[in-house]
C-alpha atoms as one frame of an Amber mdcrd trajectory, in Angstrom:
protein
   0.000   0.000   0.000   1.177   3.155  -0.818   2.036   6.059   1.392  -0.722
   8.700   1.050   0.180  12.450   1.809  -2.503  13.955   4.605  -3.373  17.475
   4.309  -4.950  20.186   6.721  -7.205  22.813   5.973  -6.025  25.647   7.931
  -7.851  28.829   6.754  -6.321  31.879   6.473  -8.209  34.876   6.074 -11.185
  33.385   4.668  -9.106  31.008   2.166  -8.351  27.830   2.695  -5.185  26.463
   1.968  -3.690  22.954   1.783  -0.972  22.167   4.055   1.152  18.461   5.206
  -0.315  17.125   8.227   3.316  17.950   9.602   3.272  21.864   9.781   3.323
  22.575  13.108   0.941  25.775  13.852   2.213  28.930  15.566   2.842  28.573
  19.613  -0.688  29.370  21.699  -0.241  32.031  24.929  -0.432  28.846  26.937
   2.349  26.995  25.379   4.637  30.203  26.199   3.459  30.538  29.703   3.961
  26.583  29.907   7.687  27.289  28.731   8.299  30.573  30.918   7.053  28.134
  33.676   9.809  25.551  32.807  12.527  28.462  32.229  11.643  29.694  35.900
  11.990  26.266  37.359  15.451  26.031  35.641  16.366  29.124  36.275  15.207
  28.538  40.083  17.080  25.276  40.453  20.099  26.999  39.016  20.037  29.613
  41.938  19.187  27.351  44.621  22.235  25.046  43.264  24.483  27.854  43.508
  22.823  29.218  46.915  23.986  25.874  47.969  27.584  25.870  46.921  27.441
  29.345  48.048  26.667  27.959  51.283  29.059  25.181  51.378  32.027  27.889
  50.516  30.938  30.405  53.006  31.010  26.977  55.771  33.928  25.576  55.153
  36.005  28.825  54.688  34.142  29.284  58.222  35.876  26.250  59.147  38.967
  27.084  57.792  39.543  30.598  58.991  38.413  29.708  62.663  40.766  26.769
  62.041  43.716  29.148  61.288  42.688  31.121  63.790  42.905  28.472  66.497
  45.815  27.645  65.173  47.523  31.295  65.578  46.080  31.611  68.882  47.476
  28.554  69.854  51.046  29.695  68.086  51.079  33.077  69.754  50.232  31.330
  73.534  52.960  29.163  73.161  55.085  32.454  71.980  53.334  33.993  75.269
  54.812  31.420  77.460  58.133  31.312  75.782  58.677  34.738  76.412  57.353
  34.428  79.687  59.195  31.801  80.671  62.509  33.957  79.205  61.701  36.425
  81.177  61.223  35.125  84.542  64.716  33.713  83.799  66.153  36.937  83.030
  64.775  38.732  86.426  66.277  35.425  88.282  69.104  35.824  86.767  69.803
  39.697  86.978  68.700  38.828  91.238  71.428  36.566  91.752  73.899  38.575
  90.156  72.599  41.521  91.981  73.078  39.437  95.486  76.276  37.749  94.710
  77.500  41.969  93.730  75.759  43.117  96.878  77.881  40.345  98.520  81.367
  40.789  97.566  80.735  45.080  97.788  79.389  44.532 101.324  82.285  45.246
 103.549  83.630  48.013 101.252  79.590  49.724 101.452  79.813  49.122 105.187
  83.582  51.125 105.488  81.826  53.906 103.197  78.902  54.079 105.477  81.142
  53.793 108.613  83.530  56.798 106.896  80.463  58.850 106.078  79.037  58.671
 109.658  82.666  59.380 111.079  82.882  62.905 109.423  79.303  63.491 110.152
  79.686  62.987 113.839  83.136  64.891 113.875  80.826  67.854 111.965  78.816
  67.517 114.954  81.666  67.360 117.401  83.405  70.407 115.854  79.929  72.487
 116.109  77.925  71.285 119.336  80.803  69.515 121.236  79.077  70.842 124.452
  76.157  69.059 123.943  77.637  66.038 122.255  80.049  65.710 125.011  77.331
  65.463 127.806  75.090  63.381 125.557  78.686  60.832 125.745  78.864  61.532
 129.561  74.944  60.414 129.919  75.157  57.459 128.156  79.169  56.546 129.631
  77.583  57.056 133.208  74.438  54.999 132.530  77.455  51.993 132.880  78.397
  53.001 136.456  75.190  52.178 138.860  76.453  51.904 142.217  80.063  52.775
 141.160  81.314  55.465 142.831  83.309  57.715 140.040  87.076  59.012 140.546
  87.637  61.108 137.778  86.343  61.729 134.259  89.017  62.060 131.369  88.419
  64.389 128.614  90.234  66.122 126.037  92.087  68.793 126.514  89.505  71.251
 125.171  86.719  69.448 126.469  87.530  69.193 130.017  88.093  73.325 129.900
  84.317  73.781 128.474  83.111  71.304 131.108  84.988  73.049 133.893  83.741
  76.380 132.566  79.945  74.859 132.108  77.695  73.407 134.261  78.312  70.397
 132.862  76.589  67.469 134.312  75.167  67.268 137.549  76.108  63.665 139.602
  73.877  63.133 142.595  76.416  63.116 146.074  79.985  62.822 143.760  82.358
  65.131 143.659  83.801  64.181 140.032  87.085  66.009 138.629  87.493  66.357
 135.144  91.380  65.489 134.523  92.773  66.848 130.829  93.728  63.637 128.709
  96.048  64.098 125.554  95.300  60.801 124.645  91.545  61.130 124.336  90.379
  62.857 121.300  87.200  65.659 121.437  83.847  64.119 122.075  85.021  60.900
 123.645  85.589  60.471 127.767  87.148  57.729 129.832  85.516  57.335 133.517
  87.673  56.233 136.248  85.532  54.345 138.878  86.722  52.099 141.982  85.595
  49.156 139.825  87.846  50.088 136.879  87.763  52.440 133.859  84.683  52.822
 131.656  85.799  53.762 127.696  83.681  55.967 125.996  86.253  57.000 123.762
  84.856  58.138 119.736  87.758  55.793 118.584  86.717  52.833 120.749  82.663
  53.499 119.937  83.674  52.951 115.839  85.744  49.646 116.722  82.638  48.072
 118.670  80.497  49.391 115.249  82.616  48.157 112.810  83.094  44.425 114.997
  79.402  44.383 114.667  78.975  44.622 111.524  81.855  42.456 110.579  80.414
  39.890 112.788  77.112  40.332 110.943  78.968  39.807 107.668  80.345  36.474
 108.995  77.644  34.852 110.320  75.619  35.172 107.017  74.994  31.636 105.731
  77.014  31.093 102.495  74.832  30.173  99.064
């Protein structure tokens, strides 16, 4: 049987024309909203697929940069501690050699400070040695008690600015103040039954500087 050729009868402004059964007739308004329909699906799925890898991205940079971030916090603690750590050393260190300097310039510091306090108390001598001397008497007759007191030995000078004072007063004694080359200004020596009481300057420094010496000595070695 032979193929037969079908024809439509579309009519076209009142005429009607022969066409193949294949011509395919101009798209209706519902076939294009059908296919803007489609193209907004695709073009939807498109934009959530890329909202998606937009989202993955934006996550694991996330990750990554609080990852780094850990990661430099946890480098710059350690650098923290390092330096801390030097540090602490360094003060230890700088102590010990400060101690161990402190050490070895004692006794030379404690001469200085013994010098220092030598010329400040001659100063004082060579200004008030009135009332330094009697401040030496006090203390020099604190020693006697029940002793009864001979004579007191000054210096030259000093005994002549006692004799012409007042000087001090000693309840029922009748002291003499004797001239002494031998004693320097500001110092005395009392003469009791008992013996001799030396309140010599020269004799005071001695018992200072033994103290401290001692002190120096019985410090506990490192």
């Amino acid at each position: 049987m032979k193929n037969k050729k079908v024809y439509i009868s579309p009519v076209v402004k009142g005429v009607h024309v022969l066409l193949p059964a294949s011509y395919q007739s101009a798209p209706s308004l519902k076939d294009y909203e059908v296919k803007e329909e489609l193209n907004k699906i695709d073009e939807d799925k498109k934009n959530a697929e890329i909202k998606v890898r937009e989202d993955a991205a934006y996550r694991s940079g996330r990750l990554d940069a609080e990852k780094s971030y850990e990661r430099e916090l946890k480098e710059m603690k350690s650098r923290s501690a390092s330096l801390a750590g030097m540090f602490q050393e360094a003060i230890k260190h700088f102590i010990e050699k400060r101690d161990k300097l402190l050490e070895e310039c004692e006794p030379e510091i404690i001469k200085l400070i013994i010098t220092i306090a030598s010329r400040i108390v001659g100063y004082e001598i060579d200004k008030n040695s009135i009332k330094v001397l009697q401040n030496v008497l006090k203390d020099a007759l604190s020693f006697t008690k029940e002793k009864k007191i001979i004579a007191i030995r000054l210096s030259c000078d000093d005994a002549k600015k006692m004799k012409e004072s007042e000087g001090i007063k000693i309840a029922d004694q009748d002291v003499k103040f004797i001239e002494d080359n031998t004693i320097s200004p500001g110092g005395c020596v009392i003469d009791t039954n008992f013996g001799s009481i030396d309140s010599r300057i020269e004799t005071r420094w001695e018992e200072i500087t033994k103290a401290f010496s001692e002190n120096i000595n019985d410090k506990p070695e490192h």
